[in-house]
PDB file of C-alpha atoms in Angstrom:
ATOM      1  CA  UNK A  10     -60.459 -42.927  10.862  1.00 39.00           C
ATOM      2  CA  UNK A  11     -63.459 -41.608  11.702  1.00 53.00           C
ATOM      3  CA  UNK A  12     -64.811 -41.324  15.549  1.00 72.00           C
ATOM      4  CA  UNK A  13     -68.584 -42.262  15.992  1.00 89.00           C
ATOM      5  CA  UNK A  14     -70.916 -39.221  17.348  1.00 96.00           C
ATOM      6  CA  UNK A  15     -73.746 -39.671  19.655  1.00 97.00           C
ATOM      7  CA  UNK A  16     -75.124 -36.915  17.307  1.00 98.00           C
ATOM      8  CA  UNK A  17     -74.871 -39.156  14.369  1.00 97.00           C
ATOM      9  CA  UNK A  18     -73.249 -41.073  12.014  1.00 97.00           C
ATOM     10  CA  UNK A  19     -69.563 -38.671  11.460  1.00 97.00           C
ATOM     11  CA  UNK A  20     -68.280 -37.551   8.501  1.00 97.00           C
ATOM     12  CA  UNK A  21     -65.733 -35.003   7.269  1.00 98.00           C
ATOM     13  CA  UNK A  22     -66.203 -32.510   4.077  1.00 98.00           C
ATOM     14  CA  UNK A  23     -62.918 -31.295   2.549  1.00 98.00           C
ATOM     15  CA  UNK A  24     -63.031 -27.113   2.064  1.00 98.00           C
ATOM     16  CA  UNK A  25     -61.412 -25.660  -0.960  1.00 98.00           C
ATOM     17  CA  UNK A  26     -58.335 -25.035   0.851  1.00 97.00           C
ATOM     18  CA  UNK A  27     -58.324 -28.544   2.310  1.00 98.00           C
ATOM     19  CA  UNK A  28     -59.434 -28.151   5.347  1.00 98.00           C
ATOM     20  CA  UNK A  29     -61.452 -31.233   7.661  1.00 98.00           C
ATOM     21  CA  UNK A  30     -65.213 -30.098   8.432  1.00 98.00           C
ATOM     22  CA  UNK A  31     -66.543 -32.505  10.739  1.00 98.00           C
ATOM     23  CA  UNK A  32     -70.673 -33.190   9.991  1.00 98.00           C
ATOM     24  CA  UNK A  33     -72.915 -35.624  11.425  1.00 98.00           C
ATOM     25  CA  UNK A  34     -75.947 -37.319   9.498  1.00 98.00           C
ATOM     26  CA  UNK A  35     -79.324 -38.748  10.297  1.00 98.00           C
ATOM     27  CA  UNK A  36     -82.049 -40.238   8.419  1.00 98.00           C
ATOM     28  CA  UNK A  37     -82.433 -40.787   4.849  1.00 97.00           C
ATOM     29  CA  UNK A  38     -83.895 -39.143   2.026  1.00 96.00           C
ATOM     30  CA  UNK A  39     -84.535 -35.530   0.003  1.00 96.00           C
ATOM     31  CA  UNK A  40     -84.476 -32.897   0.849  1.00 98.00           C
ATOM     32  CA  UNK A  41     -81.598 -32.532   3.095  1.00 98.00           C
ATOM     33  CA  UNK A  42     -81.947 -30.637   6.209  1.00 98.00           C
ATOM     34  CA  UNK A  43     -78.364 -29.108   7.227  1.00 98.00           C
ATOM     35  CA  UNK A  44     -78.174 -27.152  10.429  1.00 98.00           C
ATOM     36  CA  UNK A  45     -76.206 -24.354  11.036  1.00 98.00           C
ATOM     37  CA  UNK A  46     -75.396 -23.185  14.381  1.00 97.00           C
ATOM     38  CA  UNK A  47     -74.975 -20.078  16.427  1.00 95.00           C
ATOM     39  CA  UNK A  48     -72.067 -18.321  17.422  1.00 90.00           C
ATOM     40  CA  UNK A  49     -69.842 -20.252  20.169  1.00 86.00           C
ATOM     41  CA  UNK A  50     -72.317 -23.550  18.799  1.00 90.00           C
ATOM     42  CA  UNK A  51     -71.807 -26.561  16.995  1.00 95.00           C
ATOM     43  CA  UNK A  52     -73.514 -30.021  15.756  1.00 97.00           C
ATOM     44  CA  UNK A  53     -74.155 -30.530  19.461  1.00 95.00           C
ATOM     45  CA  UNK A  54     -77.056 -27.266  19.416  1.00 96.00           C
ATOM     46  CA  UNK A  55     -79.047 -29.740  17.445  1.00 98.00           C
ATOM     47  CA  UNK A  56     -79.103 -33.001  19.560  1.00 97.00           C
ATOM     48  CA  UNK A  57     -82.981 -32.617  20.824  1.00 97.00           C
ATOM     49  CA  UNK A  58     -84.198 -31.601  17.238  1.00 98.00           C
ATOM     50  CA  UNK A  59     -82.081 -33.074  14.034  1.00 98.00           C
ATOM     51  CA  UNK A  60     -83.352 -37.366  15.418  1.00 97.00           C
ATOM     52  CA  UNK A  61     -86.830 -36.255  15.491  1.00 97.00           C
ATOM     53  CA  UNK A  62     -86.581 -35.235  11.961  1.00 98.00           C
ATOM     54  CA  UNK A  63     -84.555 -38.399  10.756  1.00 97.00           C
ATOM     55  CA  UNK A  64     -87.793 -40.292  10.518  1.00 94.00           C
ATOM     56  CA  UNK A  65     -88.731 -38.287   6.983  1.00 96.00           C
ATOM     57  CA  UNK A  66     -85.822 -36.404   5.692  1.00 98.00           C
ATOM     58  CA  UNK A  67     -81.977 -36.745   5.621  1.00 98.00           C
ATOM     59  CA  UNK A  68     -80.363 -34.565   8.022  1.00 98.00           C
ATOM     60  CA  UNK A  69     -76.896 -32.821   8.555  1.00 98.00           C
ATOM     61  CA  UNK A  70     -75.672 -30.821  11.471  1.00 98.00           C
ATOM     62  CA  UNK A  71     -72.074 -29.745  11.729  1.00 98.00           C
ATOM     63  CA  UNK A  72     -69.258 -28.217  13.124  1.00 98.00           C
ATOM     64  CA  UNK A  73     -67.636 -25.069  11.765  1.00 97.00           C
ATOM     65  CA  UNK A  74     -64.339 -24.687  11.592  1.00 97.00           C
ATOM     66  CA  UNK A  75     -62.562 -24.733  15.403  1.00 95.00           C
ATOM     67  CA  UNK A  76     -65.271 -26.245  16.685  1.00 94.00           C
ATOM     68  CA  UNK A  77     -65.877 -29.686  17.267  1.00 95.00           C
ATOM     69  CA  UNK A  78     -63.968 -31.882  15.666  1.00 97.00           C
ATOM     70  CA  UNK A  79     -63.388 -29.233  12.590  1.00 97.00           C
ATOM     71  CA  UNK A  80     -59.869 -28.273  12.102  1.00 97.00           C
ATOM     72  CA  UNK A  81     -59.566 -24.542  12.838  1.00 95.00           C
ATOM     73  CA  UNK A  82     -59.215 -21.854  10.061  1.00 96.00           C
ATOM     74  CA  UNK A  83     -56.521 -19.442  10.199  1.00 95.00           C
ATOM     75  CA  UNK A  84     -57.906 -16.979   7.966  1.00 95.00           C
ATOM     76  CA  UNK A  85     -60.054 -14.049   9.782  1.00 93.00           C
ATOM     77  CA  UNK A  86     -63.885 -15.580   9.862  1.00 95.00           C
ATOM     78  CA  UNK A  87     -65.955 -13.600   8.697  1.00 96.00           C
ATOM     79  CA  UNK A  88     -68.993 -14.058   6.968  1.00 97.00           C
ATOM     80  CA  UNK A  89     -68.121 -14.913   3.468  1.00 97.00           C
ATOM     81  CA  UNK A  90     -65.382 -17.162   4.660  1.00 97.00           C
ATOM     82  CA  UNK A  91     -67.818 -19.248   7.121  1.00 98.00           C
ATOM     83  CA  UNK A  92     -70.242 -19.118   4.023  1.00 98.00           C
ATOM     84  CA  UNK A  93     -67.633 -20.551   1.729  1.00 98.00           C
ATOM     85  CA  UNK A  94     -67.149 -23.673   4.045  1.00 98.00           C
ATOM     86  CA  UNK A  95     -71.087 -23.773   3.950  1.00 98.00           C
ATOM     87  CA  UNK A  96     -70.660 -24.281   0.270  1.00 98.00           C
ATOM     88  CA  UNK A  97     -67.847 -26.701   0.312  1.00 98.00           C
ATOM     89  CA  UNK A  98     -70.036 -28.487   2.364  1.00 98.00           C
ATOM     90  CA  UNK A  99     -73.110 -28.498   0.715  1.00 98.00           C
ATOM     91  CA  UNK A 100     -71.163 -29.393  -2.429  1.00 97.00           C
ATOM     92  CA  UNK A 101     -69.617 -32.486  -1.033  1.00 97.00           C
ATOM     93  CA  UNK A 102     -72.517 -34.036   0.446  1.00 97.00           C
ATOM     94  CA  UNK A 103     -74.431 -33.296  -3.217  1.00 95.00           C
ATOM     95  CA  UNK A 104     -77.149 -31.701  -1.070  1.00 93.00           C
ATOM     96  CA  UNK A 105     -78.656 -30.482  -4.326  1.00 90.00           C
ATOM     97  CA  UNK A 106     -81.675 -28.318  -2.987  1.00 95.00           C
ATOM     98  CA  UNK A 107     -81.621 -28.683   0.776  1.00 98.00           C
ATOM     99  CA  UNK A 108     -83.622 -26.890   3.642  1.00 98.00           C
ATOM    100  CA  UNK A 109     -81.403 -25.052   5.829  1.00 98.00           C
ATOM    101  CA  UNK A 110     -82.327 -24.428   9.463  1.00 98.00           C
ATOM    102  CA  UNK A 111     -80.164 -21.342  11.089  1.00 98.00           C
ATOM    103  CA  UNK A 112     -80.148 -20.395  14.857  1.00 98.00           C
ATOM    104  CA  UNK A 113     -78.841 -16.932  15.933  1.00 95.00           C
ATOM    105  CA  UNK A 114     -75.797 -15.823  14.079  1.00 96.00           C
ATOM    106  CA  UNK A 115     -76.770 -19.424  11.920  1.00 98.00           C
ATOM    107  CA  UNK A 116     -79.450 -17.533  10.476  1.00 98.00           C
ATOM    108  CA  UNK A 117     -77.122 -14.606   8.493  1.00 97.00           C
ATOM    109  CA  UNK A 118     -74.914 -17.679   7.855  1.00 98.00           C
ATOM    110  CA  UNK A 119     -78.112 -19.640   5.603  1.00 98.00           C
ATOM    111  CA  UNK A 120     -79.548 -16.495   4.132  1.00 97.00           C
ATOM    112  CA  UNK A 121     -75.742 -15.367   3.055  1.00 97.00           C
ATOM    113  CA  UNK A 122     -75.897 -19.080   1.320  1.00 97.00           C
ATOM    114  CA  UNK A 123     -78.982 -18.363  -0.043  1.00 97.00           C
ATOM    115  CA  UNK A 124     -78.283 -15.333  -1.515  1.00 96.00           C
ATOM    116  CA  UNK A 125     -75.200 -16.567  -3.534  1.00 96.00           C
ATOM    117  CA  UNK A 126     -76.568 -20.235  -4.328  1.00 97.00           C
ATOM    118  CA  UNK A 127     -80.586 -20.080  -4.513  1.00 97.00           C
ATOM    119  CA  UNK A 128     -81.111 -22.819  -6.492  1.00 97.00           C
ATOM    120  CA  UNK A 129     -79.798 -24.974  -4.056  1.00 98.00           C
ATOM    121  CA  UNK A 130     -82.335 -23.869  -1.186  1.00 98.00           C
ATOM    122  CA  UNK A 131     -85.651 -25.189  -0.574  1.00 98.00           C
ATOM    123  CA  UNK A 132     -86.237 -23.813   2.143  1.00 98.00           C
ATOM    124  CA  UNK A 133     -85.271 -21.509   5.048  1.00 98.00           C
ATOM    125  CA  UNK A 134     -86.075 -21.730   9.304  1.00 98.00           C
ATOM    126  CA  UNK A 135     -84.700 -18.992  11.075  1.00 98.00           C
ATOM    127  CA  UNK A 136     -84.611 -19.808  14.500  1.00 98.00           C
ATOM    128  CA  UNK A 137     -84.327 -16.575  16.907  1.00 97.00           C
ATOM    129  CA  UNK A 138     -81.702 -15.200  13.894  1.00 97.00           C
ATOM    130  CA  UNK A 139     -79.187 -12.736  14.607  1.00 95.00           C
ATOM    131  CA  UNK A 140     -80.636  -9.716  12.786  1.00 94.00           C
ATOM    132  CA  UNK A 141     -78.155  -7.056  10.773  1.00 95.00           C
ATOM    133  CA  UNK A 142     -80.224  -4.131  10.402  1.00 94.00           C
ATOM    134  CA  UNK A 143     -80.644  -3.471  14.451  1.00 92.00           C
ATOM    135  CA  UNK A 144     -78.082  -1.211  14.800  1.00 91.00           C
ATOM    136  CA  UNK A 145     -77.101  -2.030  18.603  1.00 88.00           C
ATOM    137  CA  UNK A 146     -74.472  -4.593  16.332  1.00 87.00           C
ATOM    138  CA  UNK A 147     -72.357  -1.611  15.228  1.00 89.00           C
ATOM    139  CA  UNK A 148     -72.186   0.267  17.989  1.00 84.00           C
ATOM    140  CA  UNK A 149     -68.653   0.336  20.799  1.00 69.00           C
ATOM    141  CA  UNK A 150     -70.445  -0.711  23.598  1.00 55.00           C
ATOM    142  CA  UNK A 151     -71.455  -4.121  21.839  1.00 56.00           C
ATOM    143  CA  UNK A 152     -67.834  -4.831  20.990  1.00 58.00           C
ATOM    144  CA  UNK A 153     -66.249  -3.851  24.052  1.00 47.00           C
ATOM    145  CA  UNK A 154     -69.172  -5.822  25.959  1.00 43.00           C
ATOM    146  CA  UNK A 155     -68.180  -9.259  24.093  1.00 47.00           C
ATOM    147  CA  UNK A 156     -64.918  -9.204  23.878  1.00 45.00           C
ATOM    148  CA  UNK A 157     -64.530  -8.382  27.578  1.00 37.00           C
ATOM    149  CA  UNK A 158     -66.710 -11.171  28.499  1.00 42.00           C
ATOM    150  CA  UNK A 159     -64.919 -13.643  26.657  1.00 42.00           C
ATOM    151  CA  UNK A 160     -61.385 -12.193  28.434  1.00 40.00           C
ATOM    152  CA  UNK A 161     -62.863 -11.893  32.045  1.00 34.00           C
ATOM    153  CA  UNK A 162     -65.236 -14.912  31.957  1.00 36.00           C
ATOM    154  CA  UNK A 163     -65.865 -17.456  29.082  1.00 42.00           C
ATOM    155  CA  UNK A 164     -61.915 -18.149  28.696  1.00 42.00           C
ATOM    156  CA  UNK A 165     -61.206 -18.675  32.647  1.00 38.00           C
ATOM    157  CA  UNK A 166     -64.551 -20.298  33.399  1.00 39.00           C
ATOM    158  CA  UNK A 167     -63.911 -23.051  30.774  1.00 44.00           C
ATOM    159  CA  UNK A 168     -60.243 -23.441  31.470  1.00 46.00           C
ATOM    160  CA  UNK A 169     -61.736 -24.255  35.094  1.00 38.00           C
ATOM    161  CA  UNK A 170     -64.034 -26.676  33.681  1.00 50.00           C
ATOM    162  CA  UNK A 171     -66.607 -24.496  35.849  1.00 42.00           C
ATOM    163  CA  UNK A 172     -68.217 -23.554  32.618  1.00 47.00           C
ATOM    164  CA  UNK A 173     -68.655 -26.966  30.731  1.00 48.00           C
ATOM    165  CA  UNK A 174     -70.380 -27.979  34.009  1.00 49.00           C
ATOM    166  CA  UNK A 175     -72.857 -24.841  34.858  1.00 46.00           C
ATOM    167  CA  UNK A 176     -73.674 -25.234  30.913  1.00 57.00           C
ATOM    168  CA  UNK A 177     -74.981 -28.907  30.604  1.00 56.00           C
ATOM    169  CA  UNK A 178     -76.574 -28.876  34.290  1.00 66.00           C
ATOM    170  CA  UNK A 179     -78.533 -25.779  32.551  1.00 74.00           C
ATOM    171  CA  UNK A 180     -79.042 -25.044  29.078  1.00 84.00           C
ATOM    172  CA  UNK A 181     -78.467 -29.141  27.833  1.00 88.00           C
ATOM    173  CA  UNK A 182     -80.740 -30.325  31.083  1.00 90.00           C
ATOM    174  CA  UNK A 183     -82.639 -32.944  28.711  1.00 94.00           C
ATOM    175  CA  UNK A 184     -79.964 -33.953  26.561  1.00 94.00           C
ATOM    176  CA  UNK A 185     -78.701 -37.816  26.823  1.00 95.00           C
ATOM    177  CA  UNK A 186     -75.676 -38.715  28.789  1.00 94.00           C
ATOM    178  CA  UNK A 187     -73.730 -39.815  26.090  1.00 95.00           C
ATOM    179  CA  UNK A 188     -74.428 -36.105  23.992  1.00 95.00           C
ATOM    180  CA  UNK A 189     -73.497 -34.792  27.206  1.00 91.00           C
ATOM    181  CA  UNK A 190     -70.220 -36.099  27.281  1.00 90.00           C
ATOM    182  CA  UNK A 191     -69.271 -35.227  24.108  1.00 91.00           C
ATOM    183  CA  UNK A 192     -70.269 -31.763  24.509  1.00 90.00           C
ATOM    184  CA  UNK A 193     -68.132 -31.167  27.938  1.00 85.00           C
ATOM    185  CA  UNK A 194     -65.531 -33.049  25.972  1.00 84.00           C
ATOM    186  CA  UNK A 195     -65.429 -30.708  22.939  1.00 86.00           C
ATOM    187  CA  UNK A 196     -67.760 -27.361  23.228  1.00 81.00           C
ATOM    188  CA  UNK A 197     -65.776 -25.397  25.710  1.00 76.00           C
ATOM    189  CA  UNK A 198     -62.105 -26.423  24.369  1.00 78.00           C
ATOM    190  CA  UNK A 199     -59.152 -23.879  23.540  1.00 79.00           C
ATOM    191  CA  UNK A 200     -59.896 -24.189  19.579  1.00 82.00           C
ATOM    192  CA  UNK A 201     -63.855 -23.894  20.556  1.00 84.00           C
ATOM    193  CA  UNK A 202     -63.280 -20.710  21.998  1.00 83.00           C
ATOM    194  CA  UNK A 203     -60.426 -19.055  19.618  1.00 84.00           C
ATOM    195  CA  UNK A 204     -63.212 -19.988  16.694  1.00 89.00           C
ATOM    196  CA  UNK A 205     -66.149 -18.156  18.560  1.00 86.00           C
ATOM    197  CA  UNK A 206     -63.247 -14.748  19.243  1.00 86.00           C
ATOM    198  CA  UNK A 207     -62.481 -14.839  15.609  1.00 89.00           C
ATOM    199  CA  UNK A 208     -66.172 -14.950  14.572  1.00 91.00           C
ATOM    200  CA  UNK A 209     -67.214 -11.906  17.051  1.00 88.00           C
ATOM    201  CA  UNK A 210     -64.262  -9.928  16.101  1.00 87.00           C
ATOM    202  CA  UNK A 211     -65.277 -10.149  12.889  1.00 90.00           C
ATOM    203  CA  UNK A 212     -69.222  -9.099  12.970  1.00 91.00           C
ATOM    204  CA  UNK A 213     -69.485  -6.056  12.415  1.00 91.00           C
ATOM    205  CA  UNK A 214     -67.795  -5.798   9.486  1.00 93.00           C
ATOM    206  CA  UNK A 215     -69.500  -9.368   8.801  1.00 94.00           C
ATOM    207  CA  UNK A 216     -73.064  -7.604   8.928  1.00 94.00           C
ATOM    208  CA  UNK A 217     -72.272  -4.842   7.495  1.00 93.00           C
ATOM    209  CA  UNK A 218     -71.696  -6.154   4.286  1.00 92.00           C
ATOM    210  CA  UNK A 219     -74.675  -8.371   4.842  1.00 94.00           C
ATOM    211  CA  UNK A 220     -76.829  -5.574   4.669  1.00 91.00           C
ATOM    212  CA  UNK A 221     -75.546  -4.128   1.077  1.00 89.00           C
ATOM    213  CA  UNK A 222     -75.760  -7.242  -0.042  1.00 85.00           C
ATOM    214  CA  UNK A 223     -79.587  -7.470   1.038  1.00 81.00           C
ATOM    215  CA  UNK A 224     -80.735  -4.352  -0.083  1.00 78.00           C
ATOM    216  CA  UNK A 225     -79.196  -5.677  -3.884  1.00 79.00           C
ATOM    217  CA  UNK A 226     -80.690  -9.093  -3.819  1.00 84.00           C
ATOM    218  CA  UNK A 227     -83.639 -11.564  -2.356  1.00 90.00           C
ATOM    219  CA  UNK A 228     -84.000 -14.688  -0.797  1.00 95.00           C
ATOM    220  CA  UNK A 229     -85.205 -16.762  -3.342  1.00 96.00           C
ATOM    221  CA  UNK A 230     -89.057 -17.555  -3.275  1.00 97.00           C
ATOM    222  CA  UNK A 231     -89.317 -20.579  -0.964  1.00 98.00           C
ATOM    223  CA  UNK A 232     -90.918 -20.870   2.211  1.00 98.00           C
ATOM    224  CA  UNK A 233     -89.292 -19.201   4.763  1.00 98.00           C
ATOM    225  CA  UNK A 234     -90.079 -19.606   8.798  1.00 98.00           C
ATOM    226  CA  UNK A 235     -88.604 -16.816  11.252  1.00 98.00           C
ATOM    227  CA  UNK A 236     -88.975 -18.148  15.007  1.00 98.00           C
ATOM    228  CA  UNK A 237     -88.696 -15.875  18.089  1.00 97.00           C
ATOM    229  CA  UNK A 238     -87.751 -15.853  21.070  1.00 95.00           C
ATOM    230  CA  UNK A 239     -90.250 -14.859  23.667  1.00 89.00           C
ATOM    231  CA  UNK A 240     -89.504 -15.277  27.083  1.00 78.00           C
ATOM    232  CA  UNK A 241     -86.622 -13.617  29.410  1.00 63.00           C
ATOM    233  CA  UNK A 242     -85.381 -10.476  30.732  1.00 59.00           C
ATOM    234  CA  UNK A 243     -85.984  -8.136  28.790  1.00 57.00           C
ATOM    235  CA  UNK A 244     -87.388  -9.536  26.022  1.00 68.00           C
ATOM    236  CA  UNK A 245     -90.396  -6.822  25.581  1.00 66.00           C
ATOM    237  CA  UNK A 246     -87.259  -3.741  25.141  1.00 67.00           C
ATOM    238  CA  UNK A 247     -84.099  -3.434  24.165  1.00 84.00           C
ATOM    239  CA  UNK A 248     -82.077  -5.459  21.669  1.00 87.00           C
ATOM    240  CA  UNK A 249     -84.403  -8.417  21.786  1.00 89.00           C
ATOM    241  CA  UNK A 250     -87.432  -6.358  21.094  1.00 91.00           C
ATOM    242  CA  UNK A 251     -85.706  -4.817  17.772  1.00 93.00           C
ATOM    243  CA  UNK A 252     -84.407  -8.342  16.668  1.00 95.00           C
ATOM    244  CA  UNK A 253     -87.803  -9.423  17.210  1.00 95.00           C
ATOM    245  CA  UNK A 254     -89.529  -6.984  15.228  1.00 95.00           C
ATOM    246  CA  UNK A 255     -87.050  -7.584  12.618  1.00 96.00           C
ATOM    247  CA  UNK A 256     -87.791 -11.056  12.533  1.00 97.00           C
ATOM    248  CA  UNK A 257     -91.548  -9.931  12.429  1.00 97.00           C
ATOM    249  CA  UNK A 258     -90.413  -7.323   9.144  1.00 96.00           C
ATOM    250  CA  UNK A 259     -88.703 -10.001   7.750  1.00 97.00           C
ATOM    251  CA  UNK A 260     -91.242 -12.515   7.368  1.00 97.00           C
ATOM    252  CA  UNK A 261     -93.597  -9.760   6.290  1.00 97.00           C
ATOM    253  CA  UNK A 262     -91.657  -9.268   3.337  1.00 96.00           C
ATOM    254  CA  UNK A 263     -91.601 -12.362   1.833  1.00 97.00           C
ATOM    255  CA  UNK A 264     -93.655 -13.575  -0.308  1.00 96.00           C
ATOM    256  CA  UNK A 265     -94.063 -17.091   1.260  1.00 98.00           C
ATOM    257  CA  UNK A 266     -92.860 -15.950   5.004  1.00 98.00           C
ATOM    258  CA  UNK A 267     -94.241 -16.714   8.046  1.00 97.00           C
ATOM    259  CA  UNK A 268     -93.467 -15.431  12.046  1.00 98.00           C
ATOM    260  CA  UNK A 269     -93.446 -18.057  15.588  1.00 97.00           C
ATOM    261  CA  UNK A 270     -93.184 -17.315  18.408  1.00 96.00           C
ATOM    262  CA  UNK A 271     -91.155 -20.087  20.661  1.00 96.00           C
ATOM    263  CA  UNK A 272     -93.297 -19.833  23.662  1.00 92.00           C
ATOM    264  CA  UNK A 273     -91.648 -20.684  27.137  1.00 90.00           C
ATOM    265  CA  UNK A 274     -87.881 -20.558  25.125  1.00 94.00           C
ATOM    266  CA  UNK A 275     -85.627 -17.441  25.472  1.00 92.00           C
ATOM    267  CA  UNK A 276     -82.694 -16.893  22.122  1.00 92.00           C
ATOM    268  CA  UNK A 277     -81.746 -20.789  22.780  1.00 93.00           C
ATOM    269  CA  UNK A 278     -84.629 -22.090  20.951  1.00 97.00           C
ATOM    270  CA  UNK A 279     -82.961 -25.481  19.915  1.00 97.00           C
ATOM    271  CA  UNK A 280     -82.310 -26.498  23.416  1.00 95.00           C
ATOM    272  CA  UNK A 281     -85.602 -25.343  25.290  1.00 95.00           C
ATOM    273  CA  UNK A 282     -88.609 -25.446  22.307  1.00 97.00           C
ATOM    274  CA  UNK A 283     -87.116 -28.130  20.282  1.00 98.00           C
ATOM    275  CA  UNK A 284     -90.716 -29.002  19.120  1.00 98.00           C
ATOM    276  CA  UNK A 285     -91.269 -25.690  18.169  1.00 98.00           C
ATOM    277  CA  UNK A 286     -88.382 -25.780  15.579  1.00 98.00           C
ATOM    278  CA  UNK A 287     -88.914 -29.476  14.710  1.00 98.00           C
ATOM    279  CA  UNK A 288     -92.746 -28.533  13.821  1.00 98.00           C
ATOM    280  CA  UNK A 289     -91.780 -25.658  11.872  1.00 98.00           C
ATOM    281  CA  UNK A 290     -89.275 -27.838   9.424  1.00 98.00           C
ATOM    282  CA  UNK A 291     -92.102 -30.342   9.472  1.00 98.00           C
ATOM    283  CA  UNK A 292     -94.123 -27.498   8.096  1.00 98.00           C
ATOM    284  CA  UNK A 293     -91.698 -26.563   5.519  1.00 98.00           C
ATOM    285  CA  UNK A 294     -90.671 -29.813   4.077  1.00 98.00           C
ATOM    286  CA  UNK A 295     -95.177 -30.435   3.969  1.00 98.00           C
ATOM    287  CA  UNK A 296     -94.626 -27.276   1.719  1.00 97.00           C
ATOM    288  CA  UNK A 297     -92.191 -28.453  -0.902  1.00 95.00           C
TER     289      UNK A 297
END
């Protein structure tokens, strides 16, 4: 049986080693628009921005696997095994060529799939993407840092419900009730959070590989959007400067690339400029 989603209408995608991906559709039409999420996200990132686009294109938002309603993986996730699900995915729906839209470590995930099957992308938006060649990734410090924030205060904060709370009252402000629910209900859960530790752990060695593969092949020659971030401490230094100027390099590079800046949004693009990403798809899909 399948539960209904304030999101969308629910489906599930079977993976190659039969696991239950959980996805939720919208609209009607080619090409297909599948969002990917960041790290510790899920369909739910996507709430203010996949119903706007419904209107003139199919789109899919989903869960990966331990979040959501996606049954967990117990193989290590990194990259190539998140971008294998991606596949499975894609394959099941018969996406054919599809437009995928990637925020933070979402982006990585699209251009990994875009790297191994091009002629099934369209089309790439890369919304405040998590960048592999700044090198604050690979360093101790940025390991340590997240994996003693999940210990001392993701993990207790949502077993408390504290976090589930502070969260929605914040960063989903002008979502719907009912989204809202389902979010408390599901984003901050035991499986959410094991899912988000096994990604992290994982990232380095993720990115690394990333960036051989990038310096061996290209995104395919599509139109190709990278949005920034601009607002926020300590956006004009630091590790947010250097993953916006590799946005910046990025879309330099390409032969049909293109830079935005998300004014009056910080990294969580989807949730506070959800016009700017919706205009920038529009943009794309005007370009096919």
């Amino acid at each position: 049986m399948i539960d209904g989603s304030a999101f969308g209408e629910s489906g599930y995608a079977i993976t190659r080693d039969m696991r239950r991906l959980h996805y939720v559709t919208a609209g009607s039409g080619r090409p297909l628009v599948i969002f990917e999420a960041g790290g510790n996200g899920s369909r739910t990132t996507w709430g203010l921005v996949q119903g706007k686009l419904a209107s003139e294109t199919g789109t899919l938002a989903y869960d990966r696997a331990g979040f959501g309603r996606s049954e967990p993986d117990a193989a290590p996730r990194k990259l190539g095994r998140i971008v294998d699900d991606l596949e499975d995915l894609v394959d099941s729906v018969d996406a054919k060529r599809c437009v995928l839209v990637g925020h933070s470590l979402g982006g990585p995930i699209c251009r990994s799939f875009a790297y191994r099957r091009p002629e099934l992308v369209a089309g790439l938006v890369l919304v405040d993407q998590a960048a592999e060649d700044c090198d604050f990734y690979y360093t101790q410090a940025f390991d340590k840092l997240g994996a003693l924030s999940h210990t001392l205060f993701t993990v207790p904060m949502a077993k408390l419900g504290i976090l589930g709370m502070l969260t929605t009252r914040s960063l989903y402000k002008d979502f719907p009730v009912d989204m809202i629910k389902e979010i408390r209900a599901e984003e901050f859960s035991a499986a959410a959070l094991r899912a988000h530790r096994s990604e992290t752990r994982h990232l380095a060695e993720s990115f690394r590989s990333l960036r051989s593969a990038g310096d061996k092949n290209s995104l395919p020659d599509v139109p190709v959007t990278l949005i920034s971030g601009i607002t926020g401490r300590g956006r004009s230094s630091g590790m947010w400067a250097e993953t916006s100027a590799s946005h910046q390099r990025l879309a330099r590079s390409l032969p049909q690339g293109r830079h935005v800046w998300a004014e009056g949004s910080g990294h969580m693009v989807p949730m506070e400029a959800p016009d700017v990403v919706v205009k920038e798809v529009r943009n794309v899909l005007k370009s096919l």
